[in-house]
């Protein structure tokens, strides 16, 4: 149980284009989902917290107009990187919080974004 | 905000030996402490967690201890196997007052290598 999927697993896009990443909780409902960014050999940095049906809460320093988050249902959240640039290249990981324990998070497999 | 320090950054052991990774946290309000294992190119996998009302928790070869007074917690892996080789992250959850979720703050990670 508690499986989280992400799609795509990797994507290459050209500078200036937008990319959408999907995060789904497959066998449970997630009222809250989180988006993280991870650079090589570094830890996970929280970008934003997404609650179903409401606006996402972004961490300090994260541009909300660049990283658009939509949490349309209890099993799906999307992250759109708009006008991507090479410095946005990174490993993006989502997690979903189970309703049974409010702070227990399960992570997706991650999406490798490369902007050329 | 919360700050989590993790040591050591790298740990090399022989198969069958024990491995110990330690973390300290700064916010006394934190009450949930998960440990994640991350293999190369994959998302973090929850391996064990502990809450502030418990001092120790064990699951087969893995155990976690928590000292709330000193604000530190540790991961213990016994009888290590080559497949235990991965990056391990500790985290602390600092639930914001009145919300239904807790944001995780991660440690810097420990690269564990188990030599056959």
mmCIF file of N, CA and C in Angstrom, chain B:
data_model
loop_
_atom_site.group_PDB
_atom_site.id
_atom_site.type_symbol
_atom_site.label_atom_id
_atom_site.label_comp_id
_atom_site.label_asym_id
_atom_site.label_seq_id
_atom_site.Cartn_x
_atom_site.Cartn_y
_atom_site.Cartn_z
ATOM 1 N N UNK B 1 13.134 28.394 11.767
ATOM 2 C CA UNK B 1 12.605 27.110 11.343
ATOM 3 C C UNK B 1 13.459 25.965 11.809
ATOM 4 N N UNK B 2 13.023 24.763 11.483
ATOM 5 C CA UNK B 2 13.736 23.552 11.889
ATOM 6 C C UNK B 2 15.039 23.406 11.120
ATOM 7 N N UNK B 3 16.057 22.862 11.784
ATOM 8 C CA UNK B 3 17.335 22.561 11.154
ATOM 9 C C UNK B 3 17.746 21.154 11.590
ATOM 10 N N UNK B 4 18.060 20.316 10.624
ATOM 11 C CA UNK B 4 18.445 18.936 10.921
ATOM 12 C C UNK B 4 19.871 18.697 10.427
ATOM 13 N N UNK B 5 20.709 18.248 11.326
ATOM 14 C CA UNK B 5 22.095 17.931 10.999
ATOM 15 C C UNK B 5 22.275 16.412 11.039
ATOM 16 N N UNK B 6 22.938 15.872 10.025
ATOM 17 C CA UNK B 6 23.098 14.422 9.901
ATOM 18 C C UNK B 6 24.570 14.070 9.757
ATOM 19 N N UNK B 7 24.980 13.016 10.483
ATOM 20 C CA UNK B 7 26.376 12.567 10.429
ATOM 21 C C UNK B 7 26.441 11.042 10.537
ATOM 22 N N UNK B 8 27.400 10.399 9.884
ATOM 23 C CA UNK B 8 28.408 11.015 9.003
ATOM 24 C C UNK B 8 27.863 11.225 7.595
ATOM 25 N N UNK B 9 28.596 11.876 6.752
ATOM 26 C CA UNK B 9 28.156 12.085 5.381
ATOM 27 C C UNK B 9 28.410 10.835 4.538
ATOM 28 N N UNK B 10 29.438 10.081 4.894
ATOM 29 C CA UNK B 10 29.693 8.793 4.245
ATOM 30 C C UNK B 10 30.033 7.768 5.310
ATOM 31 N N UNK B 11 29.657 6.526 5.058
ATOM 32 C CA UNK B 11 29.884 5.450 6.011
ATOM 33 C C UNK B 11 30.160 4.178 5.223
ATOM 34 N N UNK B 12 31.281 3.580 5.504
ATOM 35 C CA UNK B 12 31.672 2.366 4.808
ATOM 36 C C UNK B 12 31.843 1.250 5.829
ATOM 37 N N UNK B 13 31.164 0.128 5.617
ATOM 38 C CA UNK B 13 31.233 -0.993 6.559
ATOM 39 C C UNK B 13 31.380 -2.294 5.788
ATOM 40 N N UNK B 14 31.802 -3.310 6.510
ATOM 41 C CA UNK B 14 31.877 -4.644 5.933
ATOM 42 C C UNK B 14 30.543 -5.364 6.135
ATOM 43 N N UNK B 15 30.220 -6.202 5.193
ATOM 44 C CA UNK B 15 28.994 -6.982 5.296
ATOM 45 C C UNK B 15 28.940 -7.699 6.643
ATOM 46 N N UNK B 16 27.779 -7.603 7.311
ATOM 47 C CA UNK B 16 27.626 -8.240 8.606
ATOM 48 C C UNK B 16 27.848 -7.303 9.779
ATOM 49 N N UNK B 17 28.568 -6.210 9.535
ATOM 50 C CA UNK B 17 28.775 -5.226 10.590
ATOM 51 C C UNK B 17 27.515 -4.396 10.798
ATOM 52 N N UNK B 18 27.530 -3.593 11.868
ATOM 53 C CA UNK B 18 26.435 -2.665 12.134
ATOM 54 C C UNK B 18 26.782 -1.282 11.611
ATOM 55 N N UNK B 19 25.750 -0.516 11.305
ATOM 56 C CA UNK B 19 25.925 0.860 10.848
ATOM 57 C C UNK B 19 25.024 1.762 11.682
ATOM 58 N N UNK B 20 25.573 2.900 12.068
ATOM 59 C CA UNK B 20 24.804 3.858 12.874
ATOM 60 C C UNK B 20 24.900 5.235 12.235
ATOM 61 N N UNK B 21 23.774 5.871 12.042
ATOM 62 C CA UNK B 21 23.700 7.224 11.488
ATOM 63 C C UNK B 21 22.958 8.087 12.505
ATOM 64 N N UNK B 22 23.503 9.271 12.746
ATOM 65 C CA UNK B 22 22.942 10.123 13.802
ATOM 66 C C UNK B 22 22.435 11.449 13.242
ATOM 67 N N UNK B 23 21.375 11.937 13.829
ATOM 68 C CA UNK B 23 20.811 13.229 13.441
ATOM 69 C C UNK B 23 20.443 14.038 14.666
ATOM 70 N N UNK B 24 20.621 15.332 14.569
ATOM 71 C CA UNK B 24 20.161 16.245 15.602
ATOM 72 C C UNK B 24 19.203 17.239 14.971
ATOM 73 N N UNK B 25 18.270 17.721 15.760
ATOM 74 C CA UNK B 25 17.310 18.690 15.263
ATOM 75 C C UNK B 25 17.246 19.864 16.220
ATOM 76 N N UNK B 26 16.694 20.961 15.745
ATOM 77 C CA UNK B 26 16.753 22.186 16.542
ATOM 78 C C UNK B 26 15.419 22.566 17.187
ATOM 79 N N UNK B 27 14.318 22.179 16.561
ATOM 80 C CA UNK B 27 13.008 22.639 17.026
ATOM 81 C C UNK B 27 12.385 21.614 17.981
ATOM 82 N N UNK B 28 12.238 22.007 19.227
ATOM 83 C CA UNK B 28 11.696 21.087 20.224
ATOM 84 C C UNK B 28 10.231 20.728 19.954
ATOM 85 N N UNK B 29 9.565 21.465 19.056
ATOM 86 C CA UNK B 29 8.174 21.161 18.720
ATOM 87 C C UNK B 29 8.057 20.002 17.731
ATOM 88 N N UNK B 30 9.137 19.631 17.080
ATOM 89 C CA UNK B 30 9.095 18.506 16.141
ATOM 90 C C UNK B 30 8.720 17.237 16.886
ATOM 91 N N UNK B 31 7.863 16.429 16.265
ATOM 92 C CA UNK B 31 7.388 15.235 16.966
ATOM 93 C C UNK B 31 7.315 13.985 16.097
ATOM 94 N N UNK B 32 7.837 14.069 14.878
ATOM 95 C CA UNK B 32 7.813 12.912 13.986
ATOM 96 C C UNK B 32 9.140 12.845 13.255
ATOM 97 N N UNK B 33 9.776 11.659 13.301
ATOM 98 C CA UNK B 33 11.145 11.544 12.793
ATOM 99 C C UNK B 33 11.261 10.301 11.907
ATOM 100 N N UNK B 34 11.114 10.468 10.600
ATOM 101 C CA UNK B 34 11.222 9.331 9.683
ATOM 102 C C UNK B 34 12.632 9.189 9.128
ATOM 103 N N UNK B 35 12.941 7.988 8.678
ATOM 104 C CA UNK B 35 14.183 7.716 7.974
ATOM 105 C C UNK B 35 13.836 7.183 6.582
ATOM 106 N N UNK B 36 14.574 7.684 5.584
ATOM 107 C CA UNK B 36 14.333 7.284 4.215
ATOM 108 C C UNK B 36 15.609 6.700 3.606
ATOM 109 N N UNK B 37 15.408 5.717 2.740
ATOM 110 C CA UNK B 37 16.498 5.133 1.967
ATOM 111 C C UNK B 37 16.285 5.530 0.512
ATOM 112 N N UNK B 38 17.315 6.076 -0.117
ATOM 113 C CA UNK B 38 17.200 6.478 -1.507
ATOM 114 C C UNK B 38 18.273 5.808 -2.336
ATOM 115 N N UNK B 39 17.845 5.037 -3.297
ATOM 116 C CA UNK B 39 18.763 4.418 -4.246
ATOM 117 C C UNK B 39 18.931 5.341 -5.441
ATOM 118 N N UNK B 40 20.002 5.170 -6.162
ATOM 119 C CA UNK B 40 20.367 6.068 -7.254
ATOM 120 C C UNK B 40 19.243 6.188 -8.286
ATOM 121 N N UNK B 41 18.832 7.418 -8.556
ATOM 122 C CA UNK B 41 17.819 7.658 -9.582
ATOM 123 C C UNK B 41 16.398 7.344 -9.157
ATOM 124 N N UNK B 42 16.191 7.094 -7.863
ATOM 125 C CA UNK B 42 14.860 6.750 -7.374
ATOM 126 C C UNK B 42 14.412 7.719 -6.284
ATOM 127 N N UNK B 43 13.137 7.665 -5.954
ATOM 128 C CA UNK B 43 12.625 8.478 -4.870
ATOM 129 C C UNK B 43 12.932 7.860 -3.520
ATOM 130 N N UNK B 44 12.872 8.634 -2.459
ATOM 131 C CA UNK B 44 13.137 8.107 -1.109
ATOM 132 C C UNK B 44 12.071 7.098 -0.702
ATOM 133 N N UNK B 45 12.514 6.080 0.019
ATOM 134 C CA UNK B 45 11.613 5.045 0.513
ATOM 135 C C UNK B 45 11.616 5.092 2.033
ATOM 136 N N UNK B 46 10.444 5.226 2.629
ATOM 137 C CA UNK B 46 10.327 5.235 4.081
ATOM 138 C C UNK B 46 10.695 3.862 4.626
ATOM 139 N N UNK B 47 11.686 3.824 5.523
ATOM 140 C CA UNK B 47 12.107 2.533 6.064
ATOM 141 C C UNK B 47 11.717 2.352 7.521
ATOM 142 N N UNK B 48 11.658 3.430 8.256
ATOM 143 C CA UNK B 48 11.230 3.355 9.650
ATOM 144 C C UNK B 48 10.976 4.770 10.139
ATOM 145 N N UNK B 49 10.125 4.910 11.111
ATOM 146 C CA UNK B 49 9.865 6.231 11.672
ATOM 147 C C UNK B 49 9.582 6.096 13.163
ATOM 148 N N UNK B 50 9.663 7.217 13.856
ATOM 149 C CA UNK B 50 9.408 7.213 15.290
ATOM 150 C C UNK B 50 8.728 8.516 15.660
ATOM 151 N N UNK B 51 7.840 8.422 16.628
ATOM 152 C CA UNK B 51 7.151 9.611 17.095
ATOM 153 C C UNK B 51 7.645 9.958 18.489
ATOM 154 N N UNK B 52 7.366 11.167 18.913
ATOM 155 C CA UNK B 52 8.007 11.699 20.118
ATOM 156 C C UNK B 52 7.579 11.020 21.405
ATOM 157 N N UNK B 53 6.528 10.229 21.363
ATOM 158 C CA UNK B 53 6.084 9.563 22.581
ATOM 159 C C UNK B 53 6.739 8.196 22.766
ATOM 160 N N UNK B 54 7.682 7.883 21.872
ATOM 161 C CA UNK B 54 8.371 6.590 21.920
ATOM 162 C C UNK B 54 9.869 6.829 21.908
ATOM 163 N N UNK B 55 10.618 6.042 22.665
ATOM 164 C CA UNK B 55 12.059 6.229 22.718
ATOM 165 C C UNK B 55 12.825 5.335 21.762
ATOM 166 N N UNK B 56 12.213 4.209 21.373
ATOM 167 C CA UNK B 56 12.908 3.282 20.488
ATOM 168 C C UNK B 56 11.880 2.487 19.695
ATOM 169 N N UNK B 57 12.266 2.162 18.470
ATOM 170 C CA UNK B 57 11.410 1.352 17.609
ATOM 171 C C UNK B 57 12.280 0.450 16.765
ATOM 172 N N UNK B 58 11.843 -0.801 16.611
ATOM 173 C CA UNK B 58 12.662 -1.758 15.870
ATOM 174 C C UNK B 58 11.828 -2.482 14.840
ATOM 175 N N UNK B 59 12.446 -2.728 13.677
ATOM 176 C CA UNK B 59 11.804 -3.485 12.622
ATOM 177 C C UNK B 59 12.864 -4.373 11.981
ATOM 178 N N UNK B 60 12.908 -5.606 12.427
ATOM 179 C CA UNK B 60 13.882 -6.588 11.945
ATOM 180 C C UNK B 60 15.304 -6.061 12.159
ATOM 181 N N UNK B 61 16.053 -5.780 11.095
ATOM 182 C CA UNK B 61 17.451 -5.355 11.268
ATOM 183 C C UNK B 61 17.607 -3.852 11.475
ATOM 184 N N UNK B 62 16.509 -3.142 11.443
ATOM 185 C CA UNK B 62 16.564 -1.686 11.531
ATOM 186 C C UNK B 62 15.934 -1.220 12.837
ATOM 187 N N UNK B 63 16.574 -0.259 13.480
ATOM 188 C CA UNK B 63 16.038 0.311 14.707
ATOM 189 C C UNK B 63 16.301 1.812 14.705
ATOM 190 N N UNK B 64 15.447 2.525 15.381
ATOM 191 C CA UNK B 64 15.631 3.972 15.532
ATOM 192 C C UNK B 64 15.453 4.305 17.008
ATOM 193 N N UNK B 65 16.319 5.177 17.511
ATOM 194 C CA UNK B 65 16.217 5.645 18.888
ATOM 195 C C UNK B 65 16.036 7.153 18.878
ATOM 196 N N UNK B 66 15.337 7.639 19.864
ATOM 197 C CA UNK B 66 15.047 9.064 19.957
ATOM 198 C C UNK B 66 15.316 9.562 21.366
ATOM 199 N N UNK B 67 16.070 10.636 21.468
ATOM 200 C CA UNK B 67 16.314 11.303 22.744
ATOM 201 C C UNK B 67 15.787 12.724 22.626
ATOM 202 N N UNK B 68 14.580 12.950 23.109
ATOM 203 C CA UNK B 68 13.953 14.257 22.945
ATOM 204 C C UNK B 68 14.644 15.334 23.766
ATOM 205 N N UNK B 69 15.183 14.951 24.905
ATOM 206 C CA UNK B 69 15.861 15.933 25.756
ATOM 207 C C UNK B 69 17.073 16.511 25.031
ATOM 208 N N UNK B 70 17.846 15.616 24.423
ATOM 209 C CA UNK B 70 19.048 16.037 23.719
ATOM 210 C C UNK B 70 18.752 16.436 22.277
ATOM 211 N N UNK B 71 17.545 16.197 21.814
ATOM 212 C CA UNK B 71 17.125 16.493 20.447
ATOM 213 C C UNK B 71 18.010 15.785 19.430
ATOM 214 N N UNK B 72 18.143 14.474 19.621
ATOM 215 C CA UNK B 72 18.821 13.707 18.584
ATOM 216 C C UNK B 72 18.190 12.334 18.440
ATOM 217 N N UNK B 73 18.327 11.785 17.244
ATOM 218 C CA UNK B 73 17.791 10.458 16.955
ATOM 219 C C UNK B 73 18.753 9.742 16.020
ATOM 220 N N UNK B 74 18.732 8.422 16.103
ATOM 221 C CA UNK B 74 19.723 7.627 15.386
ATOM 222 C C UNK B 74 19.077 6.438 14.681
ATOM 223 N N UNK B 75 19.694 6.060 13.572
ATOM 224 C CA UNK B 75 19.293 4.868 12.816
ATOM 225 C C UNK B 75 20.361 3.808 13.033
ATOM 226 N N UNK B 76 19.916 2.609 13.376
ATOM 227 C CA UNK B 76 20.837 1.499 13.580
ATOM 228 C C UNK B 76 20.464 0.381 12.611
ATOM 229 N N UNK B 77 21.434 -0.045 11.816
ATOM 230 C CA UNK B 77 21.224 -1.179 10.919
ATOM 231 C C UNK B 77 22.187 -2.281 11.340
ATOM 232 N N UNK B 78 21.647 -3.432 11.687
ATOM 233 C CA UNK B 78 22.493 -4.552 12.095
ATOM 234 C C UNK B 78 22.619 -5.550 10.950
ATOM 235 N N UNK B 79 23.665 -6.371 11.046
ATOM 236 C CA UNK B 79 23.901 -7.410 10.029
ATOM 237 C C UNK B 79 23.753 -6.852 8.614
ATOM 238 N N UNK B 80 24.508 -5.815 8.338
ATOM 239 C CA UNK B 80 24.364 -5.128 7.051
ATOM 240 C C UNK B 80 24.641 -6.054 5.868
ATOM 241 N N UNK B 81 23.951 -5.761 4.770
ATOM 242 C CA UNK B 81 24.086 -6.523 3.533
ATOM 243 C C UNK B 81 24.404 -5.568 2.396
ATOM 244 N N UNK B 82 25.038 -6.046 1.334
ATOM 245 C CA UNK B 82 25.369 -5.149 0.210
ATOM 246 C C UNK B 82 24.158 -4.384 -0.325
ATOM 247 N N UNK B 83 22.978 -4.987 -0.270
ATOM 248 C CA UNK B 83 21.787 -4.294 -0.761
ATOM 249 C C UNK B 83 21.327 -3.155 0.158
ATOM 250 N N UNK B 84 21.948 -3.042 1.307
ATOM 251 C CA UNK B 84 21.669 -1.886 2.174
ATOM 252 C C UNK B 84 22.394 -0.637 1.674
ATOM 253 N N UNK B 85 23.312 -0.799 0.744
ATOM 254 C CA UNK B 85 24.068 0.342 0.206
ATOM 255 C C UNK B 85 23.105 1.304 -0.486
ATOM 256 N N UNK B 86 23.132 2.554 -0.047
ATOM 257 C CA UNK B 86 22.216 3.584 -0.568
ATOM 258 C C UNK B 86 22.527 4.889 0.171
ATOM 259 N N UNK B 87 21.738 5.913 -0.142
ATOM 260 C CA UNK B 87 21.809 7.152 0.633
ATOM 261 C C UNK B 87 20.650 7.146 1.627
ATOM 262 N N UNK B 88 20.956 7.436 2.871
ATOM 263 C CA UNK B 88 19.951 7.462 3.916
ATOM 264 C C UNK B 88 19.738 8.902 4.392
ATOM 265 N N UNK B 89 18.478 9.280 4.496
ATOM 266 C CA UNK B 89 18.125 10.614 4.968
ATOM 267 C C UNK B 89 17.293 10.511 6.231
ATOM 268 N N UNK B 90 17.616 11.347 7.205
ATOM 269 C CA UNK B 90 16.723 11.508 8.337
ATOM 270 C C UNK B 90 15.890 12.758 8.086
ATOM 271 N N UNK B 91 14.806 12.884 8.795
ATOM 272 C CA UNK B 91 13.957 14.059 8.653
ATOM 273 C C UNK B 91 13.224 14.302 9.956
ATOM 274 N N UNK B 92 12.777 15.513 10.116
ATOM 275 C CA UNK B 92 11.982 15.889 11.283
ATOM 276 C C UNK B 92 10.774 16.664 10.794
ATOM 277 N N UNK B 93 9.659 16.375 11.427
ATOM 278 C CA UNK B 93 8.417 17.044 11.060
ATOM 279 C C UNK B 93 8.053 18.057 12.131
ATOM 280 N N UNK B 94 7.840 19.261 11.661
ATOM 281 C CA UNK B 94 7.501 20.360 12.553
ATOM 282 C C UNK B 94 6.101 20.840 12.213
ATOM 283 N N UNK B 95 5.109 20.240 12.780
ATOM 284 C CA UNK B 95 3.754 20.592 12.385
ATOM 285 C C UNK B 95 3.410 22.024 12.750
ATOM 286 N N UNK B 96 2.952 22.770 11.741
ATOM 287 C CA UNK B 96 2.542 24.141 11.987
ATOM 288 C C UNK B 96 1.247 24.108 12.778
ATOM 289 N N UNK B 97 1.086 25.046 13.674
ATOM 290 C CA UNK B 97 -0.084 25.065 14.529
ATOM 291 C C UNK B 97 -1.373 25.131 13.745
ATOM 292 N N UNK B 98 -2.278 24.202 13.997
ATOM 293 C CA UNK B 98 -3.598 24.267 13.396
ATOM 294 C C UNK B 98 -3.720 23.644 12.028
ATOM 295 N N UNK B 99 -2.617 23.193 11.439
ATOM 296 C CA UNK B 99 -2.732 22.585 10.118
ATOM 297 C C UNK B 99 -2.856 21.074 10.252
ATOM 298 N N UNK B 100 -3.183 20.442 9.179
ATOM 299 C CA UNK B 100 -3.355 18.996 9.201
ATOM 300 C C UNK B 100 -2.173 18.274 8.580
ATOM 301 N N UNK B 101 -1.060 18.946 8.427
ATOM 302 C CA UNK B 101 0.088 18.279 7.838
ATOM 303 C C UNK B 101 1.350 18.773 8.508
ATOM 304 N N UNK B 102 2.420 18.006 8.376
ATOM 305 C CA UNK B 102 3.697 18.427 8.904
ATOM 306 C C UNK B 102 4.740 18.470 7.825
ATOM 307 N N UNK B 103 5.418 19.574 7.672
ATOM 308 C CA UNK B 103 6.479 19.688 6.679
ATOM 309 C C UNK B 103 7.718 18.975 7.188
ATOM 310 N N UNK B 104 8.329 18.219 6.299
ATOM 311 C CA UNK B 104 9.554 17.515 6.644
ATOM 312 C C UNK B 104 10.777 18.375 6.350
ATOM 313 N N UNK B 105 11.681 18.418 7.288
ATOM 314 C CA UNK B 105 12.997 19.016 7.072
ATOM 315 C C UNK B 105 14.000 17.880 7.066
ATOM 316 N N UNK B 106 14.783 17.787 5.997
ATOM 317 C CA UNK B 106 15.688 16.663 5.810
ATOM 318 C C UNK B 106 17.101 16.974 6.277
ATOM 319 N N UNK B 107 17.782 15.930 6.712
ATOM 320 C CA UNK B 107 19.209 16.019 6.946
ATOM 321 C C UNK B 107 19.941 15.981 5.614
ATOM 322 N N UNK B 108 21.264 16.082 5.667
ATOM 323 C CA UNK B 108 22.071 16.201 4.462
ATOM 324 C C UNK B 108 22.279 14.873 3.737
ATOM 325 N N UNK B 109 21.983 13.778 4.423
ATOM 326 C CA UNK B 109 22.124 12.466 3.813
ATOM 327 C C UNK B 109 23.436 11.785 4.178
ATOM 328 N N UNK B 110 23.399 10.455 4.223
ATOM 329 C CA UNK B 110 24.579 9.635 4.486
ATOM 330 C C UNK B 110 24.688 8.577 3.404
ATOM 331 N N UNK B 111 25.829 8.557 2.734
ATOM 332 C CA UNK B 111 26.066 7.530 1.723
ATOM 333 C C UNK B 111 26.631 6.305 2.437
ATOM 334 N N UNK B 112 25.827 5.243 2.490
ATOM 335 C CA UNK B 112 26.259 4.004 3.140
ATOM 336 C C UNK B 112 26.727 3.018 2.081
ATOM 337 N N UNK B 113 27.914 2.511 2.262
ATOM 338 C CA UNK B 113 28.459 1.486 1.371
ATOM 339 C C UNK B 113 28.762 0.252 2.200
ATOM 340 N N UNK B 114 28.178 -0.875 1.813
ATOM 341 C CA UNK B 114 28.418 -2.138 2.496
ATOM 342 C C UNK B 114 29.245 -3.022 1.566
ATOM 343 N N UNK B 115 30.450 -3.318 1.991
ATOM 344 C CA UNK B 115 31.373 -4.116 1.178
ATOM 345 C C UNK B 115 31.170 -5.609 1.441
ATOM 346 N N UNK B 116 31.057 -6.387 0.354
ATOM 347 C CA UNK B 116 30.860 -7.847 0.526
ATOM 348 C C UNK B 116 32.069 -8.483 1.208
#
